[in-house]
């Protein structure tokens, strides 16, 4: 029995000694015997857009030494050549002729620059992988070709608007951002009616780039316009195209309010949708008895609100040109009886043409002698967007 135990112990000891020689026990130590913990190389890139000619990759090594020579390769998805083994499947392989060498600096940093031609970067989303390799360290960084120009939605006074068939002028904001410095060029804009229309020059625009757009750009019977914006830098250019569909004029904003028979909410400022007293200077609407009319103080100096009765079809259709025509053909009244549910209204808030506001009014509920609830639509020109809240 003792012989068996001794033999087992000897085998176990031999196995332990043998295992203790495995490489994973050989961790690096410094001169004091402490474990040496190193970082990893960190690579960054300036990036590259379709209006940039080149890009740079910077790297900080972790275990390299000053003066070390690193080989840099530019890899891209390619079909292998016969010399590379052949095949029909794309593989990430070095671009022939794109290999470079860099020297590690005293700060353990190095950088490499490639032109787009060297890196074969042509279309947005093309990418390459830059690798650094040497005897002492290595690193990797992917670089993707990105768009430089983009177009936003039509705006007026900084607010998004729907293009309607009138003479108001909004703009399409264009942003151009390159990766090397700032874009100093212009944007050349043009438009056409429909896919098969002829391009019409808008002009060369300087920063900040804003392409004018109006409902009058759309030819009769054409509801779609295309706007082309081209930014250029050297031999490179990028075009962005916006497709805009014009709408019939309509009231942009829909609001609700409740007016009471007395007190601080007997009146309403329809332009900013605020409850006010009947005698407030901004009360363009008030509940007086069983009718809606202007506030007593506001209706001075030519200010007035007028009503023409209409129906649900007009209200739900929400076409401002139709509402204005019906108002002109109707018999305006200074009051709106609560017994009728739908009205077209016209607010004259001053002596200028821009002080006139049309809208549609729906009486949604009443408590006789107590309150009236309304819903209204207002604002059918872009300038109203900066006034009506």
PDB file of N, CA and C in Angstrom, residues 149 184 272 307 331 333 349 372-373:
ATOM      1  N   UNK A 149     -22.367  67.021 -47.284  1.00  0.00           N
ATOM      2  CA  UNK A 149     -23.478  67.964 -47.450  1.00  0.00           C
ATOM      3  C   UNK A 149     -24.800  67.301 -47.096  1.00  0.00           C
ATOM      4  N   UNK A 184     -15.132  76.431 -47.247  1.00  0.00           N
ATOM      5  CA  UNK A 184     -15.075  77.842 -47.631  1.00  0.00           C
ATOM      6  C   UNK A 184     -15.695  78.098 -48.991  1.00  0.00           C
ATOM      7  N   UNK A 272     -52.377  84.318 -29.564  1.00  0.00           N
ATOM      8  CA  UNK A 272     -51.445  83.556 -28.727  1.00  0.00           C
ATOM      9  C   UNK A 272     -52.169  82.523 -27.885  1.00  0.00           C
ATOM     10  N   UNK A 307     -67.566  87.534 -38.473  1.00  0.00           N
ATOM     11  CA  UNK A 307     -67.905  86.117 -38.622  1.00  0.00           C
ATOM     12  C   UNK A 307     -68.852  85.908 -39.800  1.00  0.00           C
ATOM     13  N   UNK A 331     -72.108  87.354 -45.692  1.00  0.00           N
ATOM     14  CA  UNK A 331     -72.480  88.606 -45.034  1.00  0.00           C
ATOM     15  C   UNK A 331     -71.859  88.619 -43.648  1.00  0.00           C
ATOM     16  N   UNK A 333     -70.737  89.318 -39.896  1.00  0.00           N
ATOM     17  CA  UNK A 333     -71.427  89.807 -38.703  1.00  0.00           C
ATOM     18  C   UNK A 333     -70.402  90.025 -37.608  1.00  0.00           C
ATOM     19  N   UNK A 349     -56.375  93.343 -37.052  1.00  0.00           N
ATOM     20  CA  UNK A 349     -55.654  93.712 -35.830  1.00  0.00           C
ATOM     21  C   UNK A 349     -54.830  94.987 -36.002  1.00  0.00           C
ATOM     22  N   UNK A 372     -68.437  78.677 -22.864  1.00  0.00           N
ATOM     23  CA  UNK A 372     -68.450  78.165 -24.236  1.00  0.00           C
ATOM     24  C   UNK A 372     -67.060  77.643 -24.568  1.00  0.00           C
ATOM     25  N   UNK A 373     -67.005  76.427 -25.102  1.00  0.00           N
ATOM     26  CA  UNK A 373     -65.723  75.836 -25.507  1.00  0.00           C
ATOM     27  C   UNK A 373     -65.601  75.904 -27.020  1.00  0.00           C
TER      28      UNK A 373
END
